[in-house]
Coordinates of C-alpha atoms and ligand atoms in Angstrom, one line a residue:
Chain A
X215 CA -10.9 -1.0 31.3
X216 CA -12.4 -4.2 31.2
X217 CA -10.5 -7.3 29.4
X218 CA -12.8 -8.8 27.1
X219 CA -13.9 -5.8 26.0
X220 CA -10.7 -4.9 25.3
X221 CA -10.1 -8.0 23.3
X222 CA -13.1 -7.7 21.0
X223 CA -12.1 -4.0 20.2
X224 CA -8.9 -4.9 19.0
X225 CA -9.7 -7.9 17.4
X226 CA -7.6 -6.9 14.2
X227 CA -4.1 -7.8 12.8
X228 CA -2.0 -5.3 11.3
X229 CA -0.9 -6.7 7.6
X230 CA 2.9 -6.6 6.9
X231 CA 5.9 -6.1 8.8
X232 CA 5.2 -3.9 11.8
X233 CA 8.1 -5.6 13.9
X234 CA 11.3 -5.0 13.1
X235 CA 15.0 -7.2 14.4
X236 CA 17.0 -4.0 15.8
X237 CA 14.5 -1.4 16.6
X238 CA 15.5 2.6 18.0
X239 CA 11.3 2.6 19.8
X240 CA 9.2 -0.2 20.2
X241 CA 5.2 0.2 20.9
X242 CA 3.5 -2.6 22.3
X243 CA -0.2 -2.8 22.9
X244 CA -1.3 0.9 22.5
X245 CA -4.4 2.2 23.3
X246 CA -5.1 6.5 23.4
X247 CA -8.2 7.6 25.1
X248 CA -9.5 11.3 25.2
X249 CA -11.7 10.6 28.0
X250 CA -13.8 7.5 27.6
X251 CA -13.4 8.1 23.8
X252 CA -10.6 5.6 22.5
X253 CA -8.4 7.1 19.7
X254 CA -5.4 4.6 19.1
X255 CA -6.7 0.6 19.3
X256 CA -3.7 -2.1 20.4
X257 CA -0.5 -0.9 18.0
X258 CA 1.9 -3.1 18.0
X259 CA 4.9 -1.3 16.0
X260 CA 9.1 -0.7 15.8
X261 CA 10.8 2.0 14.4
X262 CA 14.3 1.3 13.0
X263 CA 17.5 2.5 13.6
X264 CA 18.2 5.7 11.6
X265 CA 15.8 5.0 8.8
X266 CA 12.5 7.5 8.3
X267 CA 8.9 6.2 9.2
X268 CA 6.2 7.8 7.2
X269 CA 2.9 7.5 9.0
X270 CA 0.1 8.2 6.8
X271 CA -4.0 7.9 7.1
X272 CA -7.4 9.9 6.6
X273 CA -7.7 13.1 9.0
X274 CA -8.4 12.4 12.5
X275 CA -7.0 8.3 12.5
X276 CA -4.8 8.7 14.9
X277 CA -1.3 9.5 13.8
X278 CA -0.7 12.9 15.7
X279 CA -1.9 11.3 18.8
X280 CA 0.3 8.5 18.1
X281 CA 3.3 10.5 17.4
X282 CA 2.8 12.6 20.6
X283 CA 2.7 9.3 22.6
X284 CA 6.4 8.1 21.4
X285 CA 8.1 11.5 23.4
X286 CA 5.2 11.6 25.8
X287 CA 3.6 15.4 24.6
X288 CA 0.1 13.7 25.1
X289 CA 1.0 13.8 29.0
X290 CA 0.2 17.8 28.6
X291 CA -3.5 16.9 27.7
X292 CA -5.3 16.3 30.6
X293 CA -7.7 14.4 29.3
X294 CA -5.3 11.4 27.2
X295 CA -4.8 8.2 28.5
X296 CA -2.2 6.3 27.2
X297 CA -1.8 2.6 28.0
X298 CA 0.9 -0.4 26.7
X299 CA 4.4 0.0 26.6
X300 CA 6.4 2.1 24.5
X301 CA 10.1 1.9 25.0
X302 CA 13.4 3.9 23.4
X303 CA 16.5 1.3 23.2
X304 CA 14.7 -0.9 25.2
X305 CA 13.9 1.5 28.2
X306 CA 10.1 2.0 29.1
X307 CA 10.0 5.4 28.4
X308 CA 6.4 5.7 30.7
X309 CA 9.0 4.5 33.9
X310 CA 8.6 6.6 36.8
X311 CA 12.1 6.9 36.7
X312 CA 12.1 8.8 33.3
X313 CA 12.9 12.5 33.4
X314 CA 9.9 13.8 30.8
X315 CA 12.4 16.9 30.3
X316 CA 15.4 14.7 28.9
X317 CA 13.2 12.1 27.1
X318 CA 12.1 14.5 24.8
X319 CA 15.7 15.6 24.3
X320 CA 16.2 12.4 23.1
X321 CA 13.0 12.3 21.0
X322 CA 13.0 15.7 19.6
X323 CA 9.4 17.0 17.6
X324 CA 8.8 19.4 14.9
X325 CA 5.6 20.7 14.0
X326 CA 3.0 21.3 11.4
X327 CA 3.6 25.2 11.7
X328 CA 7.3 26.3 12.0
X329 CA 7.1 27.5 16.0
X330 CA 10.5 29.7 16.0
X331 CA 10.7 31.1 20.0
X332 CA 10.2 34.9 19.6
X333 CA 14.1 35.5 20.2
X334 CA 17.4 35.8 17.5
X335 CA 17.9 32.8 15.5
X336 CA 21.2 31.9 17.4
X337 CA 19.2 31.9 20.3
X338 CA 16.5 29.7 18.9
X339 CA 19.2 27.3 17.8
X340 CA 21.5 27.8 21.3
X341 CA 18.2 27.4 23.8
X342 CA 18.2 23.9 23.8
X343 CA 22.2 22.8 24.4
X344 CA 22.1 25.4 27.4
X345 CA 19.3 24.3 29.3
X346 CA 20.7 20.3 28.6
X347 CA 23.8 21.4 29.6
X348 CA 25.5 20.0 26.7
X349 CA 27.9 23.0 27.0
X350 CA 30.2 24.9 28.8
X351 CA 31.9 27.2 27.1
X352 CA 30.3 30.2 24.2
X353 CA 32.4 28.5 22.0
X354 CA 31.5 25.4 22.2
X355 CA 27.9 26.8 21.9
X356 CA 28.7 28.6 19.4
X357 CA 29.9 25.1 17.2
X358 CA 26.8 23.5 18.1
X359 CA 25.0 26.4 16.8
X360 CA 27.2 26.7 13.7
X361 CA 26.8 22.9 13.1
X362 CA 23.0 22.6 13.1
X363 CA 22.2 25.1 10.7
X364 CA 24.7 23.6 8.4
X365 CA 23.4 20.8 8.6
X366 CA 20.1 21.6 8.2
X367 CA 21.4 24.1 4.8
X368 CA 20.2 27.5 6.8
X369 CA 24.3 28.1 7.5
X370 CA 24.7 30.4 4.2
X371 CA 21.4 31.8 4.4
X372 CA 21.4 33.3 8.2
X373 CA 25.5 33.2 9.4
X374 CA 25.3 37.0 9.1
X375 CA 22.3 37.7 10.3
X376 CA 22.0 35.4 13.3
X377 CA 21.3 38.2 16.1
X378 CA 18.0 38.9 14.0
X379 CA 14.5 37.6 15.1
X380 CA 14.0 34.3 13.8
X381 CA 10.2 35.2 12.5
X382 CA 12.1 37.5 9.8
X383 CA 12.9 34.1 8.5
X384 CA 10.1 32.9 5.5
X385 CA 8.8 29.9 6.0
X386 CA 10.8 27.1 5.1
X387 CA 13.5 28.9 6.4
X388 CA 11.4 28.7 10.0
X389 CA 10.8 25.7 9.3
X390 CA 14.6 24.5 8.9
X391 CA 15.3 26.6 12.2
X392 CA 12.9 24.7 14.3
X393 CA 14.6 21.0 12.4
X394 CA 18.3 23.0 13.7
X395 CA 16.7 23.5 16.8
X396 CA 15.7 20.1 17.3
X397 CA 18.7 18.4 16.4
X398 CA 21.3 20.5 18.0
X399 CA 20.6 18.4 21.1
X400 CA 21.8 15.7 19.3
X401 CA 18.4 13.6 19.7
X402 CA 18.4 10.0 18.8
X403 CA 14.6 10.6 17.1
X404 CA 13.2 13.1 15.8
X405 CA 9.4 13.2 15.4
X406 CA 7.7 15.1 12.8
X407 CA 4.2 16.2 12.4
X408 CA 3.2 17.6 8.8
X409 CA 6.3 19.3 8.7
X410 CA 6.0 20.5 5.0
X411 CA 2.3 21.4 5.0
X412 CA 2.8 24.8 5.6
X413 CA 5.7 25.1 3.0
X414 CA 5.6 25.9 -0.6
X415 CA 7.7 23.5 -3.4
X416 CA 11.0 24.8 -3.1
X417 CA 11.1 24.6 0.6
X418 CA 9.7 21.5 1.0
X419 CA 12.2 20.0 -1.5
X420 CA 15.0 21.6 0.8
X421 CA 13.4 20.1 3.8
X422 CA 12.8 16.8 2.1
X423 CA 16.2 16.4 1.1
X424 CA 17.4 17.4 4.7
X425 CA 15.4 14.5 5.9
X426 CA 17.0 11.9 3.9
X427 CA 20.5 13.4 5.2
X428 CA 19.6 13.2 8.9
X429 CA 18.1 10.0 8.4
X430 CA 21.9 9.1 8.3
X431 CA 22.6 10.2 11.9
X432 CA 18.9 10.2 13.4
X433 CA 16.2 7.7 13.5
X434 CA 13.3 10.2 12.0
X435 CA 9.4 9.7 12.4
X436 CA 7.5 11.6 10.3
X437 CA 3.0 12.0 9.7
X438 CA 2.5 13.5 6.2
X439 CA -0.5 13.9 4.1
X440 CA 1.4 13.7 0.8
X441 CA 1.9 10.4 -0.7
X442 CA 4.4 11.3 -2.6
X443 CA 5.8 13.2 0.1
X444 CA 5.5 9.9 2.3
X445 CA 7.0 7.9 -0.8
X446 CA 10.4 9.9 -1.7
X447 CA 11.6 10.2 2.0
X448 CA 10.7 7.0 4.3
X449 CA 11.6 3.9 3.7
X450 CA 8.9 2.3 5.6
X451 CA 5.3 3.5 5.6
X452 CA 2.7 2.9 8.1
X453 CA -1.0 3.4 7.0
X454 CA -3.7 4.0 10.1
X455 CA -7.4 3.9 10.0
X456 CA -10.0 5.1 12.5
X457 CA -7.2 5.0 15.3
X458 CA -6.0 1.2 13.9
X459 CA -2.6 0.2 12.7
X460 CA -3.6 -1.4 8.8
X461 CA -0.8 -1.9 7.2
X462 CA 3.3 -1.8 7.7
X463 CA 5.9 -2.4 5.4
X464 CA 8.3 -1.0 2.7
X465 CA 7.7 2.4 1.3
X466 CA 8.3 0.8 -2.1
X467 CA 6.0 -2.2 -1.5
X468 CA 3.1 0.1 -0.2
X469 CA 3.1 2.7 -2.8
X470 CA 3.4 0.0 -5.5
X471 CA 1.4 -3.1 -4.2
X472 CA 0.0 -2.5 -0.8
X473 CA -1.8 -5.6 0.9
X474 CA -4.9 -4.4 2.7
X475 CA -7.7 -3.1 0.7
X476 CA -8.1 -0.1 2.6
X477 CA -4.5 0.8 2.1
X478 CA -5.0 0.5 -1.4
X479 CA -8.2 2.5 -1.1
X480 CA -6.6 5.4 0.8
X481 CA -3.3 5.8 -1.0
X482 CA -5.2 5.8 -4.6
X483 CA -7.7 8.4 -3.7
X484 CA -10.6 6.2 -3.3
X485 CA -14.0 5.9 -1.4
X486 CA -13.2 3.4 1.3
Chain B
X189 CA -6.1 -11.5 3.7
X190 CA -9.3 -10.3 1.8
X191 CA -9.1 -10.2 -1.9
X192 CA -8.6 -6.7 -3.3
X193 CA -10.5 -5.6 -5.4
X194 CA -9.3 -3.2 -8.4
X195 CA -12.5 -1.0 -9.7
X196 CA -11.0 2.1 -11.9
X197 CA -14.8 3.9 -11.3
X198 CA -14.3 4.2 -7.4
X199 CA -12.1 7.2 -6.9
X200 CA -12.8 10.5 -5.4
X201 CA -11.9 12.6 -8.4
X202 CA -14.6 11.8 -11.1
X203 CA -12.4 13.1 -13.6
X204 CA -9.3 10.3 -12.7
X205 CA -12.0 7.5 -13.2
X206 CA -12.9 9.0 -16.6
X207 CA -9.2 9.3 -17.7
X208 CA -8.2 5.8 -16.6
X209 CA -11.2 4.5 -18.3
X210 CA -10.4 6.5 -21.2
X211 CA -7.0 4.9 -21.4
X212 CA -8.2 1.7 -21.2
X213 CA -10.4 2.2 -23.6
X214 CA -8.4 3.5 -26.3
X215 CA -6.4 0.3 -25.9
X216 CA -8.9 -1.8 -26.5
X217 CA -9.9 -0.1 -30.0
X218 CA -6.4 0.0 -30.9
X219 CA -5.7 -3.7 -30.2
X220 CA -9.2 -3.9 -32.1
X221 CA -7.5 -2.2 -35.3
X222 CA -4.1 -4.6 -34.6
X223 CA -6.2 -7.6 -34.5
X224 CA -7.9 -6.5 -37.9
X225 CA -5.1 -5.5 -39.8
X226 CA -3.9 -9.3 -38.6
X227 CA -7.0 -10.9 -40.0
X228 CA -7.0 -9.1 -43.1
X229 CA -3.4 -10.6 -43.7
X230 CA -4.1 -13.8 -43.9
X231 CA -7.4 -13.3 -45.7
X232 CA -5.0 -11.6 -48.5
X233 CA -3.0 -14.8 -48.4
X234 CA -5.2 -17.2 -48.2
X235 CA -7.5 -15.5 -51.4
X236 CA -3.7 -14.4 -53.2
X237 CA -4.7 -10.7 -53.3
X238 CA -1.9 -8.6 -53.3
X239 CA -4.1 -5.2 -53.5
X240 CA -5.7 -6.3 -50.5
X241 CA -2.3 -7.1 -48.5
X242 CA -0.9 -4.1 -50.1
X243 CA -3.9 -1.4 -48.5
X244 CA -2.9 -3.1 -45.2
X245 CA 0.5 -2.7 -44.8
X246 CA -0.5 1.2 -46.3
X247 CA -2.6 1.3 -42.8
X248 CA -0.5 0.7 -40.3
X249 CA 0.2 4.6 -39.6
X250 CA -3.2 4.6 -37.9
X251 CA -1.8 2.1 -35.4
X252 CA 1.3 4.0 -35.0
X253 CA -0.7 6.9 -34.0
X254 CA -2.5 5.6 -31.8
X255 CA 0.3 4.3 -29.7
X256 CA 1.1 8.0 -29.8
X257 CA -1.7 9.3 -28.3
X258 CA -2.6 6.9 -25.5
X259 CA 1.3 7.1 -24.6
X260 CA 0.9 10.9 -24.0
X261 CA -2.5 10.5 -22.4
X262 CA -0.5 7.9 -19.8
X263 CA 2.0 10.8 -19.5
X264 CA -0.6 13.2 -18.4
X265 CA -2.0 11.4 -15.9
X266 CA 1.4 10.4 -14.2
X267 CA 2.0 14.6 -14.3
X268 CA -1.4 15.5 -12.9
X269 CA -2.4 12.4 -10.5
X270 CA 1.1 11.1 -9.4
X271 CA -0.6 7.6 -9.8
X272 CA -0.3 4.5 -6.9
X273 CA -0.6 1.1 -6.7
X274 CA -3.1 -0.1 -9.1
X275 CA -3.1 2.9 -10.3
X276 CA 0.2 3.1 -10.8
X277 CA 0.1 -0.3 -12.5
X278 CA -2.5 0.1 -15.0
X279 CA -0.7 3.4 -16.3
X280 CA 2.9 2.0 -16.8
X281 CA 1.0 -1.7 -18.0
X282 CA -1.0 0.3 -20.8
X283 CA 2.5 2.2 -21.7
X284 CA 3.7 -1.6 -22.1
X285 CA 0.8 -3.1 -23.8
X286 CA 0.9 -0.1 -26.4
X287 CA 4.2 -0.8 -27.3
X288 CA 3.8 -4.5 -27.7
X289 CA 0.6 -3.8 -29.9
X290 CA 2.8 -1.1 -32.0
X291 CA 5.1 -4.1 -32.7
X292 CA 2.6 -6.5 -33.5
X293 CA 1.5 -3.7 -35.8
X294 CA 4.9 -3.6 -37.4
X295 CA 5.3 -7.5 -38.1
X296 CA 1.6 -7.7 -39.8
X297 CA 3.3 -4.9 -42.0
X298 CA 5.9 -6.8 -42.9
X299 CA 4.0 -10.0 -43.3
X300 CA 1.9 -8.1 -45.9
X301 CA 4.8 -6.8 -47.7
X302 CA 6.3 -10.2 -48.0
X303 CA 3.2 -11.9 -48.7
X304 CA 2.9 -9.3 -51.6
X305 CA 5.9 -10.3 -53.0
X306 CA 5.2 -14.2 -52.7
X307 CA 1.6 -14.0 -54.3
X308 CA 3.1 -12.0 -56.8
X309 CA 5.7 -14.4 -58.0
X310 CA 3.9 -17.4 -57.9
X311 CA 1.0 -19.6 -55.8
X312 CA 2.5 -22.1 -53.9
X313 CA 0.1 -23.0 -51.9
X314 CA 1.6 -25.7 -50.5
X315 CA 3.9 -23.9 -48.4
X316 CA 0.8 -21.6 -47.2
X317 CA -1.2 -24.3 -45.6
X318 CA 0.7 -24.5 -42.5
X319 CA 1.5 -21.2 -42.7
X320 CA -2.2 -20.4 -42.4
X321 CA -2.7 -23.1 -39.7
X322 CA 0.0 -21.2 -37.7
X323 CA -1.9 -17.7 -38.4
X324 CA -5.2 -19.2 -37.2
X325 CA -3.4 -20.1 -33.9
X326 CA -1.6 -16.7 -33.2
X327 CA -4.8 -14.7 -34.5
X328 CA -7.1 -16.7 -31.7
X329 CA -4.0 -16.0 -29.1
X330 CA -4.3 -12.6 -29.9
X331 CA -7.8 -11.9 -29.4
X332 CA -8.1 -13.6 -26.6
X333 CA -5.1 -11.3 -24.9
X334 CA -7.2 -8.5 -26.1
X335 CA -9.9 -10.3 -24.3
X336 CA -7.8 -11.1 -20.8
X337 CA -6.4 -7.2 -21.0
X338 CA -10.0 -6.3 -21.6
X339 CA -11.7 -8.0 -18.6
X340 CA -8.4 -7.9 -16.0
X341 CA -8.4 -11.7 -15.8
X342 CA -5.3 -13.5 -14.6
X343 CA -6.8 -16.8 -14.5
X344 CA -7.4 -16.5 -18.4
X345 CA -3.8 -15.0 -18.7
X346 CA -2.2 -17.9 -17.9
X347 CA -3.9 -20.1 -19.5
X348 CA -3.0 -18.1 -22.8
X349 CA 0.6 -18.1 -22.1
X350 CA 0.7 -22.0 -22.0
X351 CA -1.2 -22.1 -25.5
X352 CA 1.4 -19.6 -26.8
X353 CA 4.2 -22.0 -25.7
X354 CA 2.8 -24.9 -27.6
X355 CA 2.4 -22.7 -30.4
X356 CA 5.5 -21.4 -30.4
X357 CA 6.6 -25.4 -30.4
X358 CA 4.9 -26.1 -33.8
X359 CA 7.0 -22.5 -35.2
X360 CA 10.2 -24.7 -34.7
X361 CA 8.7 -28.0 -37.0
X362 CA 7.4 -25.4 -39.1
X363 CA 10.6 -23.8 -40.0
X364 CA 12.6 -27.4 -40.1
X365 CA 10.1 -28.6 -43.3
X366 CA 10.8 -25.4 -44.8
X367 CA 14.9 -26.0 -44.3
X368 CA 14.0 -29.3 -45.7
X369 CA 11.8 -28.4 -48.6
X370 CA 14.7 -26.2 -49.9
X371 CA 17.4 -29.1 -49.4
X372 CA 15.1 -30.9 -51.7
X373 CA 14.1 -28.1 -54.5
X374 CA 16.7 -25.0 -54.2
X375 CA 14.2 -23.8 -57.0
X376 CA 11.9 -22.9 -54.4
X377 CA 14.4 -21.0 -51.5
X378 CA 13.2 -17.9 -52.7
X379 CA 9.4 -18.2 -52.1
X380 CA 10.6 -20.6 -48.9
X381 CA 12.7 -18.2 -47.4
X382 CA 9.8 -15.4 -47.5
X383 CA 7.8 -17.9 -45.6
X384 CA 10.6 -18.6 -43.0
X385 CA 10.8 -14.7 -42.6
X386 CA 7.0 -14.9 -42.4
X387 CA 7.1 -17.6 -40.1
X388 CA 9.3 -15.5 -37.6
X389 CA 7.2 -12.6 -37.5
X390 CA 3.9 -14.9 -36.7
X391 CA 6.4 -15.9 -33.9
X392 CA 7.8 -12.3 -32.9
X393 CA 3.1 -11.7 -32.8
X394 CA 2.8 -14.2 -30.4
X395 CA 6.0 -13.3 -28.1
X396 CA 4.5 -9.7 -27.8
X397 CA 1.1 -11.3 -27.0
X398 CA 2.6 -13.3 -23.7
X399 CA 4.1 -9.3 -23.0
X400 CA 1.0 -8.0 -23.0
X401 CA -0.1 -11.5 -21.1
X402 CA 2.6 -10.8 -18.8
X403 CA 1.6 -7.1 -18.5
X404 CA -2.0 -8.0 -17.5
X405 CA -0.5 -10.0 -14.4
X406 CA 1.2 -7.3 -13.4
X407 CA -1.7 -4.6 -13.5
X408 CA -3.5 -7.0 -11.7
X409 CA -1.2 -8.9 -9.1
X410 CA 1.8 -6.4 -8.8
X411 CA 4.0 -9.0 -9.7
X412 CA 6.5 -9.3 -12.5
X413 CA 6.6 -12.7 -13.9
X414 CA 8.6 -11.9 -16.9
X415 CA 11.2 -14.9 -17.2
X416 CA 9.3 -17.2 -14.5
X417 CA 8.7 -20.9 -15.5
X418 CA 4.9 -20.7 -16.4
X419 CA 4.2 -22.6 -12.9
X420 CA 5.4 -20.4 -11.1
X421 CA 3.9 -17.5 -13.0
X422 CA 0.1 -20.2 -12.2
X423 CA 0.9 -20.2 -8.8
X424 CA 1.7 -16.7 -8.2
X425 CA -1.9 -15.9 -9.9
X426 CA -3.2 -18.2 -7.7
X427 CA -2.2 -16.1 -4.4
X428 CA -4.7 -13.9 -3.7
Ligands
ATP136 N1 -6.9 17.1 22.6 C1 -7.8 16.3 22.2 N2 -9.0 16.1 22.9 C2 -9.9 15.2 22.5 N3 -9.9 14.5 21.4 C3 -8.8 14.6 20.6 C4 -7.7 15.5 21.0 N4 -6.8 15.4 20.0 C5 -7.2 14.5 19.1 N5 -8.5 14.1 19.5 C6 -9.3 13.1 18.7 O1 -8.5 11.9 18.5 C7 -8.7 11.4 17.2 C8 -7.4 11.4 16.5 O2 -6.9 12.7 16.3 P1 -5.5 13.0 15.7 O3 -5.3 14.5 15.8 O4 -4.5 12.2 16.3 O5 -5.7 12.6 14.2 P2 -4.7 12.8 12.9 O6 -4.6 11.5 12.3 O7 -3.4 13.5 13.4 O8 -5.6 13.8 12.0 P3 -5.0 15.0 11.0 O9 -4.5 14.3 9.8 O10 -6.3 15.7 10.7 O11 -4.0 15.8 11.7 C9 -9.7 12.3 16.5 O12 -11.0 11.7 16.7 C10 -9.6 13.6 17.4 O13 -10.9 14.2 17.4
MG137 MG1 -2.5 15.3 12.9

């Protein structure tokens, strides 16, 4: 691409605090491109250690693009370009000497729609630890196994039923199993996209509430289209518009006084 | 950083804009009826008619209701619209504001009652002429709050808390000539003491009018500036 066009595209700043002291991922300079067509302009952002990032903005700004860049899913779509630097604990994780397969071990995603594999939950849950490695022994499987869907408050609900097909499961039940299944490989981020959209109240309390708990051991990423949503689990929020970075800070700062005007505009319901 | 700006009649939902404006609105007629039953007052003290401080303290239940209503209305749109940011402001300032105008409300009540009492027992007039100077200034404060809530204006806020102080000043030379004036004649403490309780509940008015000052920085600003020194409180208005 050439440089001074470059510049004048991403001649904006993003308001607030988009860098961080002690960050888990750092982006620098970002641009996305779907062929010539440019979907994420220059961001410039940290995520913390084990705190929860909610990324918010109107349909089609960027953030499920940007998301995918941080564990490097965009590398499926032929057409995406992604340019910058984007590193985990300091390590560019766009090296050639990056192993795509363990990165996103390490960032772990869960999606919009709970995605169960088409096998028994303990095999949904065990699939990942196997094919790391992380084990040698059934029992030790079986721990790991055991240990996620505790954590993840599926334990009571499934422990007798775990040779069953996972999509017998309901919803936010699939949905838990698929945040088990990402976390059993003991990521160190875990990146999700809309995860609650799909669920009804209850289970998105119960996933909401597991969020906040894993925020404890992992650093957690997460694009949501409910303020409120966005508001009871991160503690920083990150508004995007039209494939720009606006606006970074804390959650309680944004929802109750946000800087830019078309944060404001966005988070209030408004005509921008 | 551009300057926000904060228009309720923008959003998405039609029906939001109407119910913020509603709110707003029903404030404004009820500080209307505060600020009348304040006027009416001190017209009944200044003419000595006791009927006509009597019929306003009989009033004040309208105010009390409406307090009632716009609180409910504020907690039916934090149920259905989970409010943000200015949003979010304007509905918990109004809840505020309310309550301040409620209380206001409450001491004009108890101002007539007293003043009934005093006009009944005797005239002196003497101790009503500063009393009344004092009423003038906290009447004026209070509509122009009504008029900075009204119009959003911070500029004007601040400028109405600083008047408040020095009014608030003259309350304490106020109350020492009445300390004095019953030294002097303890024929008059009665009648002087229902000024000094009258005194303190012009004061308590203008206290909840720099709330309501205070509350109309916040809508606006997102700051607090409750307990700030009223420079600061200027130059945190000033910050765009
Ligand atoms: N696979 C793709 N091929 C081409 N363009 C794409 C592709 N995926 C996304 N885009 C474009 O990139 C832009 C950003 O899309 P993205 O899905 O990241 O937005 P989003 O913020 O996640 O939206 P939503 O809230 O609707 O999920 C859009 O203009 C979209 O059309
Ligand atoms: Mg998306």
């Amino acid at each position: 691409m050439n440089m001074s066009e470059h510049t004048q595209q991403n001649e904006h700043k993003t308001e607030g605090t988009p860098l961080l002291d002690d960050p888990r991922m750092s982006t620098r300079g970002v641009d996305v491109f779907y062929g010539d067509k440019q979907a994420i302009f220059n961001v410039d952002l940290d995520i913390g250690k084990n705190q929860v990032l909610a990324m918010i903005g109107p349909s089609g700004c960027g953030k499920s693009t940007f998301l995918r860049c941080l564990n490097r899913m965009n590398d499926t779509i032929d057409i995406c370009k992604v340019t910058g630097s984007i590193s985990l604990d300091g390590e560019d994780i766009y090296d050639r000497k990056i192993d795509v397969v363990e990165l996103r071990a390490r960032v772990g995603m869960v999606f919009q729609k709970p995605n169960p594999f088409p096998k028994s939950i303990y095999e949904n849950v065990a699939y990942g630890p196997r094919i790391h490695g992380l084990v040698d022994h059934k029992v030790d499987l079986d721990e790991i196994v055991e240990k996620s869907l505790v954590r993840c408050g599926l334990w009571k609900e499934v422990r007798d039923r775990l040779d069953q097909p996972a999509t017998g499961l309901s919803g936010g039940q699939q949905q838990r199993l698929c945040i088990a299944r990402a976390i059993a490989i003991n990521p160190e981020v875990v990146l999700m996209d809309e995860p609650c959209s799909a669920l009804d109240p209850i289970a998105t309390a119960t996933v909401e509430e597991l969020i906040s708990e894993l925020s404890e051991r992992f650093t957690i990423s997460i694009v949501t289209h409910s303020m409120q949503q966005a508001a009871r689990v991160s503690q920083r929020t990150a508004y995007f518009h039209l494939g720009k970075l606006i606006e970074v800070g804390d959650t309680d700062q944004i929802f109750t006084n946000p800087t830019h005007q078309l944060t404001e505009e966005y988070i209030t319901g408004r005509i921008g | 950083m551009s300057e926000k700006k904060t228009i309720i009649g923008t959003h998405i939902s039609k029906q939001f804009d109407q119910e913020l404006e509603d709110i707003r609105e029903r404030v404004l007629q009820m500080g209307g009826l505060v600020e009348e039953q304040f006027g009416r007052v001190m017209t009944a003290l200044m003419d000595g008619d006791a009927d006509q401080a009597a019929l306003v303290a009989a009033e004040d239940y309208k105010i009390n209701q409406f307090e009632m209503e716009i609180d409910e209305e504020c907690v039916l749109i934090l149920a259905r619209r989970q409010p943000t940011a200015s949003d979010l402001r304007l509905v918990v300032a109004v809840t505020k504001c309310i309550r301040d105008l409620e209380r206001i409300g409450d001491e004009t009540e108890r101002m007539a009652r007293m003043i009934q009492n005093s006009i009944e027992i005797e005239s002196p007039e003497n101790y009503y002429k500063g009393f009344l100077a004092a009423g003038e200034s906290i009447r004026k404060l209070l509509q122009s709050t009504l008029d900075c809530f009204a119009r959003m204006d911070v500029m004007s806020a601040v400028k109405q808390m600083r008047e408040a102080y020095i009014i608030d000043r003259e309350f304490h030379s106020m109350t020492k000539q009445l300390v004095d004036r019953m030294k002097k004649d303890p024929e008059s403490i009665t009648s002087a003491l229902d000024m000094m309780w009258a005194t303190r509940c012009l004061e308590k008015v203008g206290d909840h009018c720099v709330n309501i000052l205070e509350n109309v920085v916040y809508s606006v600003k997102g700051q607090d500036v409750r307990h700030q020194h009223l420079d600061e409180v200027e130059e945190t208005v000033k910050q765009s």
